[in-house]
Short mmCIF file of C-alpha atoms and ligand atoms in Angstrom, two decimals:
data_model
loop_
_atom_site.label_atom_id
_atom_site.label_comp_id
_atom_site.label_asym_id
_atom_site.label_seq_id
_atom_site.Cartn_x
_atom_site.Cartn_y
_atom_site.Cartn_z
CA MET A 586 165.72 164.70 170.76
CA TYR A 587 167.68 166.60 173.38
CA ILE A 588 170.52 168.91 172.40
CA VAL A 589 173.30 169.11 174.97
CA THR A 590 176.38 171.09 175.94
CA ALA A 591 179.64 169.34 176.85
CA LYS A 592 178.91 169.90 180.54
CA GLU A 593 175.40 168.46 180.27
CA MET A 594 176.85 165.40 178.50
CA TYR A 595 179.49 164.90 181.22
CA ASP A 596 176.81 165.37 183.92
CA LEU A 597 174.67 162.68 182.30
CA ASP A 598 177.66 160.41 182.01
CA ARG A 599 178.46 160.90 185.68
CA TYR A 600 174.83 160.36 186.69
CA ALA A 601 174.68 157.14 184.63
CA MET A 602 177.84 155.85 186.27
CA ASP A 603 177.47 157.08 189.86
CA GLU A 604 173.72 156.95 190.39
CA ILE A 605 172.53 154.25 188.01
CA GLY A 606 175.65 152.14 188.18
CA LEU A 607 176.33 151.89 184.45
CA ASP A 608 180.00 151.13 184.03
CA GLY A 609 181.94 153.70 181.92
CA ARG A 610 183.62 150.83 180.07
CA LEU A 611 180.22 149.48 179.11
CA LEU A 612 179.11 152.89 177.84
CA MET A 613 182.26 153.04 175.74
CA GLU A 614 181.60 149.53 174.41
CA ASN A 615 178.04 150.56 173.53
CA ALA A 616 179.29 153.74 171.86
CA GLY A 617 181.98 152.01 169.82
CA ARG A 618 179.68 149.18 168.73
CA ALA A 619 176.87 151.52 167.77
CA VAL A 620 179.25 153.61 165.68
CA ALA A 621 180.75 150.47 164.11
CA ASP A 622 177.24 149.32 163.11
CA GLN A 623 176.63 152.65 161.42
CA ILE A 624 179.97 152.57 159.61
CA GLU A 625 179.41 148.97 158.54
CA SER A 626 176.24 149.94 156.71
CA GLU A 627 178.49 151.85 154.26
CA LEU A 628 181.19 149.21 153.85
CA SER A 629 182.07 146.24 151.73
CA LEU A 630 184.58 143.68 153.04
CA SER A 631 187.25 144.81 150.59
CA ASP A 632 187.26 148.38 151.97
CA GLY A 633 190.27 149.45 153.98
CA ILE A 634 189.36 151.33 157.15
CA LEU A 635 191.73 153.69 158.90
CA VAL A 636 190.80 154.47 162.52
CA LEU A 637 192.57 157.47 164.06
CA ILE A 638 192.61 157.14 167.84
CA GLY A 639 193.18 160.12 170.17
CA LYS A 640 194.19 160.26 173.80
CA GLY A 641 190.82 160.66 175.52
CA ASN A 642 187.55 158.75 175.59
CA ASN A 643 186.77 159.66 171.99
CA GLY A 644 189.89 157.65 171.23
CA GLY A 645 188.52 154.97 173.57
CA ASP A 646 185.48 154.71 171.27
CA GLY A 647 188.00 154.37 168.44
CA PHE A 648 189.59 151.27 170.05
CA VAL A 649 186.16 149.64 170.32
CA ILE A 650 185.31 150.52 166.71
CA ALA A 651 188.62 149.07 165.48
CA ARG A 652 188.19 145.85 167.51
CA THR A 653 184.55 145.39 166.46
CA LEU A 654 185.27 145.83 162.75
CA LEU A 655 188.37 143.59 162.94
CA GLN A 656 186.26 140.89 164.61
CA ARG A 657 183.78 141.18 161.77
CA GLY A 658 186.51 140.53 159.24
CA TYR A 659 187.26 144.00 157.94
CA ASP A 660 190.67 145.28 156.92
CA VAL A 661 191.33 147.84 159.68
CA THR A 662 194.43 149.92 160.39
CA ALA A 663 194.25 151.56 163.81
CA VAL A 664 196.59 154.48 164.42
CA GLN A 665 197.21 155.58 167.99
CA MET A 666 197.97 159.29 167.92
CA VAL A 667 199.80 159.55 171.28
CA PRO A 668 202.23 157.29 173.17
CA SER A 669 200.59 154.41 175.07
CA SER A 670 201.67 155.86 178.41
CA LYS A 671 199.28 158.77 177.91
CA ILE A 672 196.18 156.64 177.49
CA GLU A 673 194.27 156.18 180.72
CA GLY A 674 191.04 154.97 182.24
CA ASP A 675 188.32 153.36 180.13
CA ALA A 676 190.24 154.07 176.93
CA ALA A 677 193.26 152.17 178.31
CA TYR A 678 190.96 149.25 179.17
CA HIS A 679 189.65 149.05 175.59
CA ARG A 680 193.15 149.48 174.20
CA LYS A 681 194.24 146.45 176.20
CA LEU A 682 191.20 144.47 175.06
CA LEU A 683 192.12 145.10 171.42
CA LEU A 684 195.63 143.79 172.05
CA SER A 685 194.44 140.82 174.14
CA MET A 686 192.25 139.72 171.27
CA GLY A 687 195.37 139.43 169.16
CA TYR A 688 194.92 142.59 167.14
CA SER A 689 197.39 145.45 166.92
CA PHE A 690 197.64 149.13 166.12
CA VAL A 691 200.35 151.34 164.67
CA GLN A 692 201.84 154.31 166.41
CA TYR A 693 201.42 157.70 164.68
CA ASP A 694 204.80 158.72 163.32
CA GLY A 695 204.24 161.89 161.37
CA GLN A 696 202.25 163.50 158.61
CA GLU A 697 203.90 161.76 155.71
CA SER A 698 203.05 158.22 156.74
CA LEU A 699 199.55 159.31 157.74
CA GLU A 700 199.09 160.80 154.28
CA LYS A 701 199.90 157.42 152.73
CA LEU A 702 197.53 155.61 155.07
CA CYS A 703 194.74 158.06 154.25
CA ASP A 704 195.23 157.45 150.54
CA GLN A 705 195.46 153.66 150.87
CA ASN A 706 192.18 153.29 152.74
CA SER A 707 188.58 153.79 151.63
CA ILE A 708 187.30 155.21 154.90
CA ILE A 709 188.87 157.31 157.65
CA VAL A 710 187.24 157.01 161.08
CA ASP A 711 188.09 160.11 163.06
CA ALA A 712 188.16 159.25 166.78
CA MET A 713 190.82 161.77 167.77
CA LEU A 714 189.02 164.46 169.77
CA GLY A 715 185.50 164.60 171.17
CA ILE A 716 183.68 166.89 173.56
CA GLY A 717 186.84 167.33 175.66
CA VAL A 718 188.57 169.55 173.10
CA LYS A 719 189.82 172.85 174.51
CA GLY A 720 191.76 175.79 173.10
CA GLU A 721 194.00 175.88 170.08
CA ILE A 722 194.54 172.47 168.52
CA ARG A 723 198.00 171.16 169.36
CA SER A 724 200.29 168.59 167.80
CA PRO A 725 199.90 165.86 166.68
CA TYR A 726 196.18 166.55 166.04
CA ARG A 727 196.89 169.82 164.24
CA GLU A 728 198.91 168.07 161.52
CA ALA A 729 196.63 165.03 161.47
CA ILE A 730 193.54 167.22 160.90
CA GLN A 731 195.31 168.97 158.02
CA THR A 732 196.20 165.62 156.49
CA VAL A 733 192.69 164.21 156.85
CA ASN A 734 191.17 167.33 155.32
CA ALA A 735 193.61 167.28 152.41
CA SER A 736 192.80 163.64 151.64
CA PRO A 737 189.88 162.82 149.34
CA THR A 738 189.09 159.71 151.41
CA HIS A 739 185.57 159.56 152.89
CA THR A 740 185.76 160.63 156.53
CA ILE A 741 183.40 159.59 159.30
CA SER A 742 183.81 161.39 162.64
CA VAL A 743 182.90 159.91 165.98
CA ASP A 744 180.66 162.10 168.18
CA LEU A 745 182.00 165.35 166.72
CA PRO A 746 184.46 166.18 163.96
CA SER A 747 187.76 166.43 165.85
CA GLY A 748 188.49 170.05 166.73
CA VAL A 749 184.84 171.17 166.70
CA PRO A 750 183.77 172.14 170.21
CA ALA A 751 180.46 170.90 171.61
CA ASP A 752 179.40 174.33 172.79
CA GLU A 753 178.66 177.73 171.29
CA GLY A 754 180.89 180.77 171.77
CA VAL A 755 184.07 178.84 171.07
CA GLU A 756 186.06 179.68 168.00
CA VAL A 757 186.99 176.78 165.71
CA ASN A 758 190.59 177.19 164.70
CA GLN A 759 191.07 173.82 163.10
CA ALA A 760 188.76 170.87 162.68
CA VAL A 761 188.08 167.81 160.58
CA LYS A 762 185.64 168.45 157.76
CA ALA A 763 183.71 165.22 158.01
CA ASP A 764 181.57 163.67 155.30
CA ARG A 765 179.50 162.05 158.02
CA THR A 766 179.40 162.17 161.80
CA VAL A 767 177.97 159.53 164.08
CA VAL A 768 176.87 161.47 167.16
CA ILE A 769 176.87 159.69 170.50
CA GLN A 770 173.46 159.69 172.21
CA TYR A 771 172.53 163.38 171.95
CA PRO A 772 173.52 166.04 169.42
CA LYS A 773 175.73 168.78 170.80
CA LEU A 774 174.93 172.47 170.39
CA SER A 775 177.53 172.92 167.67
CA ALA A 776 175.52 170.70 165.30
CA TYR A 777 172.90 173.47 165.16
CA PHE A 778 175.14 176.36 164.94
CA GLN A 779 175.93 178.31 161.78
CA TYR A 780 179.73 178.35 162.12
CA THR A 781 180.21 174.70 163.08
CA ALA A 782 177.31 172.74 161.55
CA THR A 783 179.03 172.38 158.18
CA PHE A 784 181.99 170.47 159.69
CA TYR A 785 179.66 167.60 160.64
CA GLY A 786 178.56 166.69 157.12
CA GLU A 787 175.48 164.49 157.33
CA TRP A 788 175.00 163.23 160.84
CA LYS A 789 173.02 160.74 162.82
CA THR A 790 172.79 159.88 166.51
CA VAL A 791 173.30 156.45 168.06
CA ASP A 792 171.86 155.29 171.37
CA ILE A 793 174.38 154.04 173.94
CA GLY A 794 171.95 153.62 176.82
CA LEU A 795 172.38 156.93 178.64
CA PRO A 796 169.32 158.25 180.49
CA ALA A 797 167.45 161.38 179.38
CA PRO A 798 168.43 164.66 181.05
CA SER A 799 166.35 165.29 184.18
CA GLN A 800 165.34 168.72 182.98
CA HIS A 801 164.40 169.88 179.49
CA LYS A 802 166.73 172.65 178.36
CA ARG A 803 166.98 172.28 174.61
CA SER A 804 165.68 169.90 172.00
CA PHE A 805 165.18 169.37 168.33
CA TYR A 806 161.65 169.85 167.03
CA GLY A 807 160.90 167.82 163.93
CA LYS A 808 158.12 166.20 161.93
CA ALA A 809 157.24 163.73 164.69
CA GLN A 810 156.68 166.55 167.18
CA VAL A 811 154.57 168.49 164.66
CA GLN A 812 152.41 165.47 163.95
CA SER A 813 151.87 164.73 167.63
CA THR A 814 151.04 168.27 168.75
CA PHE A 815 149.21 169.76 165.77
CA PRO A 816 145.59 170.40 166.76
CA THR A 817 142.82 168.65 164.91
CA ARG A 818 139.66 170.37 163.69
CA ASN A 819 136.66 168.27 164.48
CA SER A 820 133.37 168.30 162.66
CA PHE A 821 131.77 170.43 165.39
CA SER A 822 134.35 173.22 165.00
CA HIS A 823 133.00 176.68 164.43
CA LYS A 824 134.91 179.77 163.37
CA GLY A 825 135.01 181.26 166.87
CA LYS A 826 136.77 178.18 168.25
CA HIS A 827 139.76 178.66 165.97
CA GLY A 828 140.49 182.16 167.08
CA LYS A 829 139.70 185.74 166.33
CA GLY A 830 142.95 187.31 165.21
CA LEU A 831 143.96 190.94 164.70
CA VAL A 832 146.79 192.17 162.47
CA ILE A 833 148.04 195.72 163.09
CA GLY A 834 150.47 197.27 160.66
CA GLY A 835 150.92 198.51 157.11
CA ALA A 836 151.59 201.93 155.64
CA SER A 837 150.58 203.48 152.32
CA THR A 838 153.96 202.58 150.78
CA MET A 839 153.93 199.05 152.24
CA PRO A 840 150.50 197.49 151.80
CA GLY A 841 151.85 194.05 150.89
CA SER A 842 153.31 192.86 154.15
CA VAL A 843 150.14 193.04 156.24
CA GLY A 844 148.31 191.51 153.29
CA LEU A 845 150.69 188.54 153.41
CA THR A 846 150.38 188.24 157.18
CA SER A 847 146.58 188.33 157.02
CA ARG A 848 146.36 185.79 154.22
CA ALA A 849 148.89 183.52 155.96
CA ALA A 850 146.85 183.69 159.17
CA LEU A 851 143.70 182.75 157.25
CA ARG A 852 145.40 179.90 155.36
CA GLY A 853 147.05 178.93 158.63
CA GLY A 854 143.64 178.26 160.11
CA ALA A 855 142.55 181.44 161.91
CA GLY A 856 138.76 181.43 162.37
CA LEU A 857 138.28 185.15 161.91
CA LEU A 858 140.84 187.73 160.89
CA THR A 859 140.69 191.50 161.18
CA LEU A 860 143.27 193.87 159.76
CA ALA A 861 143.65 197.27 161.44
CA THR A 862 145.57 199.59 159.15
CA VAL A 863 145.55 202.93 157.32
CA PRO A 864 142.76 203.60 154.75
CA SER A 865 145.00 203.36 151.67
CA VAL A 866 146.12 199.83 152.64
CA ILE A 867 142.49 198.77 153.06
CA GLN A 868 141.77 200.05 149.56
CA ALA A 869 144.75 198.14 148.19
CA LEU A 870 143.88 194.84 149.90
CA ALA A 871 140.12 194.66 150.28
CA SER A 872 139.51 193.11 146.86
CA SER A 873 142.22 190.45 147.19
CA THR A 874 141.86 189.47 150.84
CA LEU A 875 138.13 188.91 150.89
CA GLU A 876 137.97 186.74 153.99
CA ALA A 877 139.38 189.46 156.29
CA THR A 878 137.48 192.31 157.87
CA TYR A 879 139.05 195.74 158.18
CA ILE A 880 139.39 198.52 160.72
CA SER A 881 140.53 201.88 159.45
CA LEU A 882 143.08 203.60 161.71
CA GLN A 883 143.95 207.30 161.88
CA ASP A 884 146.82 208.01 159.54
CA LEU A 885 149.53 210.64 159.20
CA ASN A 886 151.40 210.82 155.89
CA GLY A 887 150.37 207.25 155.13
CA TYR A 888 151.51 205.80 158.50
CA ILE A 889 149.42 204.67 161.47
CA LEU A 890 149.11 207.65 163.80
CA ASP A 891 147.19 206.12 166.67
CA VAL A 892 145.22 203.09 167.82
CA LYS A 893 142.87 205.15 170.00
CA GLY A 894 139.55 203.40 170.42
CA LEU A 895 140.77 200.17 168.79
CA ASP A 896 139.13 197.19 170.50
CA LEU A 897 141.91 194.78 171.46
CA SER A 898 139.80 191.95 172.77
CA TYR A 899 141.03 189.28 170.35
CA ASP A 900 142.50 185.81 170.85
CA GLY A 901 145.78 186.85 169.29
CA ILE A 902 147.42 189.91 167.71
CA ALA A 903 150.31 190.34 165.28
CA ILE A 904 151.82 193.80 165.07
CA GLY A 905 154.58 195.57 163.18
CA MET A 906 154.61 194.24 159.62
CA GLY A 907 155.10 197.12 157.16
CA MET A 908 154.19 199.56 159.92
CA GLY A 909 157.07 201.95 159.24
CA ARG A 910 159.69 203.42 161.52
CA HIS A 911 158.02 206.74 162.25
CA GLU A 912 158.03 208.23 165.72
CA GLU A 913 154.39 207.38 166.48
CA ALA A 914 155.02 203.67 165.87
CA VAL A 915 156.56 203.46 169.33
CA GLN A 916 153.38 204.71 171.02
CA VAL A 917 151.22 202.47 168.84
CA LEU A 918 153.20 199.44 169.98
CA GLN A 919 153.25 200.53 173.61
CA LYS A 920 149.48 201.04 173.72
CA VAL A 921 148.79 197.66 172.16
CA LEU A 922 151.16 195.86 174.52
CA GLN A 923 149.72 197.62 177.57
CA LYS A 924 146.05 197.16 176.72
CA ALA A 925 145.92 193.75 175.07
CA SER A 926 145.80 190.78 177.39
CA CYS A 927 146.03 188.15 174.63
CA PRO A 928 149.26 186.80 173.07
CA VAL A 929 150.91 189.40 170.81
CA VAL A 930 153.36 188.57 168.00
CA ILE A 931 155.79 191.45 167.43
CA ASP A 932 157.62 191.47 164.12
CA ALA A 933 159.55 193.72 161.74
CA ASP A 934 158.96 197.44 162.43
CA GLY A 935 157.33 196.42 165.71
CA LEU A 936 160.71 195.07 166.80
CA TYR A 937 162.35 198.30 165.67
CA ALA A 938 159.91 200.28 167.81
CA LEU A 939 160.57 197.91 170.71
CA GLU A 940 164.30 198.70 170.63
CA LYS A 941 163.50 202.17 171.96
CA ASP A 942 162.17 200.73 175.17
CA THR A 943 162.24 196.99 175.85
CA SER A 944 160.95 197.51 179.39
CA ILE A 945 157.40 197.77 177.98
CA LEU A 946 157.55 193.98 177.68
CA ASP A 947 158.12 193.50 181.37
CA ASP A 948 154.72 194.28 182.82
CA ARG A 949 152.46 192.84 180.17
CA ASP A 950 149.50 190.71 181.21
CA GLY A 951 149.54 188.40 178.19
CA PRO A 952 152.37 186.52 176.46
CA SER A 953 154.65 188.41 174.07
CA ILE A 954 156.23 186.68 171.09
CA LEU A 955 159.18 188.27 169.30
CA THR A 956 160.11 186.98 165.84
CA PRO A 957 163.45 188.60 164.98
CA HIS A 958 166.02 187.70 162.35
CA PRO A 959 169.59 187.91 163.66
CA GLY A 960 169.95 191.61 162.75
CA GLU A 961 166.83 192.55 164.73
CA MET A 962 167.81 190.34 167.68
CA ALA A 963 171.32 191.83 167.75
CA HIS A 964 169.82 195.34 167.85
CA LEU A 965 167.49 194.41 170.69
CA LEU A 966 170.42 193.04 172.65
CA GLY A 967 172.78 195.89 171.75
CA VAL A 968 175.44 193.53 170.37
CA SER A 969 176.87 192.97 166.88
CA ILE A 970 175.42 190.29 164.60
CA PRO A 971 178.64 188.18 164.69
CA GLU A 972 178.60 188.39 168.49
CA LEU A 973 174.96 187.22 168.61
CA LEU A 974 175.68 184.44 166.13
CA SER A 975 178.63 183.23 168.20
CA LYS A 976 176.21 182.43 171.06
CA PRO A 977 172.66 182.49 169.69
CA PHE A 978 171.28 180.02 172.27
CA ALA A 979 172.71 181.88 175.26
CA TYR A 980 171.80 185.36 174.04
CA THR A 981 168.21 184.56 173.16
CA ARG A 982 167.69 182.63 176.38
CA SER A 983 168.95 185.50 178.53
CA PHE A 984 166.67 188.00 176.74
CA ALA A 985 163.66 185.68 176.94
CA GLU A 986 164.15 185.05 180.65
CA LYS A 987 164.85 188.70 181.47
CA HIS A 988 161.76 190.06 179.71
CA HIS A 989 159.62 186.97 180.12
CA VAL A 990 158.92 186.61 176.39
CA PHE A 991 158.89 183.96 173.69
CA ILE A 992 161.50 184.45 170.96
CA VAL A 993 161.61 182.92 167.50
CA LEU A 994 165.14 183.64 166.26
CA LYS A 995 164.90 183.00 162.53
CA GLY A 996 167.70 181.38 160.54
CA ALA A 997 168.80 178.17 158.83
CA PHE A 998 168.30 176.71 162.30
CA THR A 999 165.44 178.59 163.95
CA ILE A 1000 165.73 178.75 167.73
CA ILE A 1001 162.46 179.01 169.66
CA THR A 1002 162.80 180.05 173.31
CA ASN A 1003 160.09 180.29 175.95
CA PRO A 1004 160.04 182.68 178.95
CA GLU A 1005 161.46 179.91 181.18
CA GLY A 1006 164.49 179.64 178.90
CA GLU A 1007 163.60 176.26 177.38
CA GLN A 1008 164.65 176.04 173.75
CA TRP A 1009 163.72 174.12 170.60
CA VAL A 1010 165.39 174.08 167.22
CA THR A 1011 163.74 173.58 163.83
CA ASP A 1012 165.80 173.00 160.71
CA THR A 1013 163.30 173.12 157.85
CA GLY A 1014 163.49 175.68 155.07
CA ASN A 1015 165.95 176.67 152.37
CA PRO A 1016 167.53 179.80 150.85
CA GLY A 1017 164.29 180.36 148.88
CA LEU A 1018 162.92 181.86 152.11
CA ALA A 1019 165.58 184.55 152.19
CA LYS A 1020 163.25 187.03 150.50
CA GLY A 1021 161.11 189.97 151.47
CA GLY A 1022 157.71 188.82 152.67
CA SER A 1023 158.58 185.40 154.02
CA GLY A 1024 158.82 186.80 157.56
CA ASP A 1025 155.40 188.43 157.12
CA ALA A 1026 153.94 185.09 156.08
CA LEU A 1027 155.55 183.39 159.08
CA SER A 1028 154.02 185.96 161.46
CA GLY A 1029 150.59 185.21 160.04
CA ILE A 1030 151.07 181.46 160.43
CA LEU A 1031 152.25 181.95 164.02
CA LEU A 1032 149.27 184.21 164.76
CA ALA A 1033 146.91 181.51 163.51
CA TYR A 1034 148.62 178.75 165.49
CA ILE A 1035 148.81 180.56 168.85
CA MET A 1036 145.01 180.78 168.71
CA GLN A 1037 144.55 177.03 168.23
CA ASP A 1038 144.41 174.35 170.82
CA GLN A 1039 148.15 173.92 171.55
CA THR A 1040 150.71 175.50 173.87
CA ILE A 1041 152.34 178.70 172.63
CA GLY A 1042 155.70 176.91 172.53
CA ASP A 1043 154.26 174.14 170.30
CA ALA A 1044 152.42 176.70 168.17
CA LEU A 1045 155.66 178.58 167.47
CA CYS A 1046 157.63 175.40 166.76
CA ASN A 1047 154.87 174.02 164.54
CA GLY A 1048 154.60 177.33 162.68
CA THR A 1049 158.31 177.68 161.94
CA TRP A 1050 158.61 174.00 161.03
CA ILE A 1051 155.63 174.13 158.65
CA HIS A 1052 156.73 177.43 157.08
CA GLY A 1053 160.15 175.90 156.29
CA TYR A 1054 158.78 172.52 155.26
CA THR A 1055 156.40 174.17 152.80
CA ALA A 1056 159.37 175.91 151.15
CA GLU A 1057 161.11 172.52 150.86
CA LEU A 1058 158.03 170.84 149.38
CA LEU A 1059 157.53 173.62 146.84
CA THR A 1060 161.16 173.74 145.68
CA ALA A 1061 161.16 169.96 145.30
CA GLU A 1062 158.31 170.21 142.82
CA ARG A 1063 157.09 173.25 140.95
CA HIS A 1064 159.37 176.02 142.26
CA SER A 1065 163.06 176.80 142.66
CA GLU A 1066 164.84 178.66 145.44
CA HIS A 1067 165.19 181.56 142.95
CA ASP A 1068 161.53 182.12 142.16
CA LEU A 1069 159.87 181.07 145.44
CA LEU A 1070 157.81 183.93 146.92
CA ALA A 1071 156.08 184.43 150.24
CA ASN A 1072 152.73 184.13 148.53
CA ASP A 1073 153.73 180.70 147.19
CA ILE A 1074 154.38 179.60 150.78
CA ILE A 1075 150.91 180.76 151.81
CA GLU A 1076 149.28 178.96 148.89
CA GLY A 1077 151.52 175.95 149.49
CA LEU A 1078 150.27 175.43 153.05
CA ALA A 1079 147.43 173.40 151.57
CA GLN A 1080 149.92 170.92 150.13
CA THR A 1081 151.77 170.68 153.45
CA TYR A 1082 148.58 169.98 155.42
CA ARG A 1083 147.50 167.37 152.92
CA THR A 1084 150.94 165.72 152.70
CA LEU A 1085 151.19 165.46 156.47
CA SER A 1086 147.49 164.62 156.91
CA LEU A 1087 147.17 167.49 159.40
N1 NAX B 1915 178.71 159.95 178.18
C1 NAX B 1915 179.88 160.28 177.74
O1 NAX B 1915 180.36 161.38 178.02
C2 NAX B 1915 180.60 159.31 176.88
C3 NAX B 1915 181.66 159.77 176.13
N2 NAX B 1915 182.25 159.03 175.22
C4 NAX B 1915 183.28 159.61 174.36
O2 NAX B 1915 184.18 160.37 175.10
C5 NAX B 1915 184.37 161.63 174.52
C6 NAX B 1915 184.77 162.60 175.58
O3 NAX B 1915 185.93 162.10 176.18
P1 NAX B 1915 187.03 163.01 176.86
O4 NAX B 1915 186.41 163.79 177.93
O5 NAX B 1915 188.15 162.14 177.20
O6 NAX B 1915 187.42 164.04 175.73
P2 NAX B 1915 188.18 163.82 174.35
O7 NAX B 1915 188.09 162.46 173.86
O8 NAX B 1915 187.73 164.92 173.50
O9 NAX B 1915 189.71 164.04 174.74
C7 NAX B 1915 190.14 165.08 175.52
C8 NAX B 1915 191.66 165.05 175.56
O10 NAX B 1915 192.15 165.52 174.33
C9 NAX B 1915 193.24 166.37 174.55
N3 NAX B 1915 192.94 167.71 174.02
C10 NAX B 1915 191.91 168.52 174.35
N4 NAX B 1915 191.99 169.67 173.67
C11 NAX B 1915 193.08 169.58 172.89
C12 NAX B 1915 193.70 170.46 171.96
N5 NAX B 1915 193.18 171.65 171.70
N6 NAX B 1915 194.80 170.05 171.33
C13 NAX B 1915 195.32 168.85 171.58
N7 NAX B 1915 194.80 167.96 172.46
C14 NAX B 1915 193.69 168.33 173.10
C15 NAX B 1915 193.49 166.45 176.01
O11 NAX B 1915 194.54 165.59 176.32
C16 NAX B 1915 192.21 165.98 176.63
O12 NAX B 1915 192.45 165.28 177.80
C17 NAX B 1915 183.07 161.92 173.82
O13 NAX B 1915 183.19 162.86 172.79
C18 NAX B 1915 182.69 160.53 173.32
O14 NAX B 1915 183.29 160.28 172.06
C19 NAX B 1915 181.87 157.64 174.98
O15 NAX B 1915 182.98 156.84 175.14
C20 NAX B 1915 180.82 157.08 175.87
C21 NAX B 1915 180.17 157.90 176.83
K1 K B 1916 186.01 162.86 166.75
#
């Protein structure tokens, strides 16, 4: 499922009309009918429906919704928010159609009467503002949004909750807090965006017959994509086929994180796994992580001093977990990135070391994969966390394109970006993952997947999706978000694979 900006949606609309010859009035009919079908699934004939109709094409959809539900026998009150003279184009056509069929609407005449209408009806359909919203919300929408939000009546928004912009980087000053949103054709960026997603309530898309964008820029990555791209292991598989992975990290005070990464890589399906770390970490882990092999690195005060002589001919490497923020960590990372030609996952203290000099990414032979949380990404970019979170898609894309890297920006919506700037969003997971160690487990899963038979982009999407889905499965059954630990996720992978028949 594609995710679009307002401009991309308008471009598609124009293409459909100018190149394909789809009439705009037909698209509006399709949109209104599809939304009406969705709304109808929640209705009984005795329900009163209030449709709030704005000036633009979102309002045009509203006219179609009102007419369709009236024709089907529902008790509909349509309120036109602006004077008739202001309604133009396709919306004016559908306004006329409503009247020609013998139905009528009422003209908005202030907050007080709207309040009454909201209370008298069982459902409010918000078709006031769509993707054309710009700047501070003006009258009469400002007051109408306040009234809708103050009313307990169930609210369904059309395309977007009125006042919510389609794009990132735009502040929401006032918007409808919808219970549900019926999104037209493709979800807009703001549906996947921390500050605006909550306005949508539960949402669903409806197809109105628009073509797919000609170029893939962004899309949602869900269960169907995981099931169609996840590699199978056939009966002739041998351990070498599934990848020889190397984990580099750990310090005497932080043995756990590389342990989690290694075990997650093994449970994730890595064929062979080697952990290169300081001697004390090997002592701490050797008896619990039996399937791994170990390489002892030179240490200084419990930290990795050097990777001199370390063979880097693996199928994939993960570096940085629990490595520490000592001075030598920077050289350790640099040497690995320069010498290794395989894909390298850089996480945690590896990202901290990278901040000192991001140019080391630029002339690598193999792919680099960065797995930051917003704090780490903000540091790499040299911006504040709120600034990053106001435009997470744009910021990560510019960094990925500039340094030619893959980025997995972790969050409630994880954004995966490839070096060409294409993006995918996964939405699995829950607050149970907001704990130390869950990032280490994710790095291990990603390391395992990038060594399997799938593209790196799919491997990263599959890994983040499965990591989050496992948390959801576990908290639905034997765990809660309070007690869930990274190790539970690793052990829970078995259940995910079996549930999904992977
Ligand atoms: N492919 C498409 O693009 C389609 C779009 N459709 C609908 O059309 C909508 C987009 O239509 P429009 O471009 O007319 O945009 P809107 O319906 O969002 O309306 C924009 C108008 O609202 C007013 N407005 C904007 N910002 C405001 C503010 N801050 N305060 C007060 N008034 C403000 C302005 O008068 C502006 O002209 C979509 O969201 C969707 O619902 C559908 O009808 C079918 C196809
Ligand atoms: K709307």
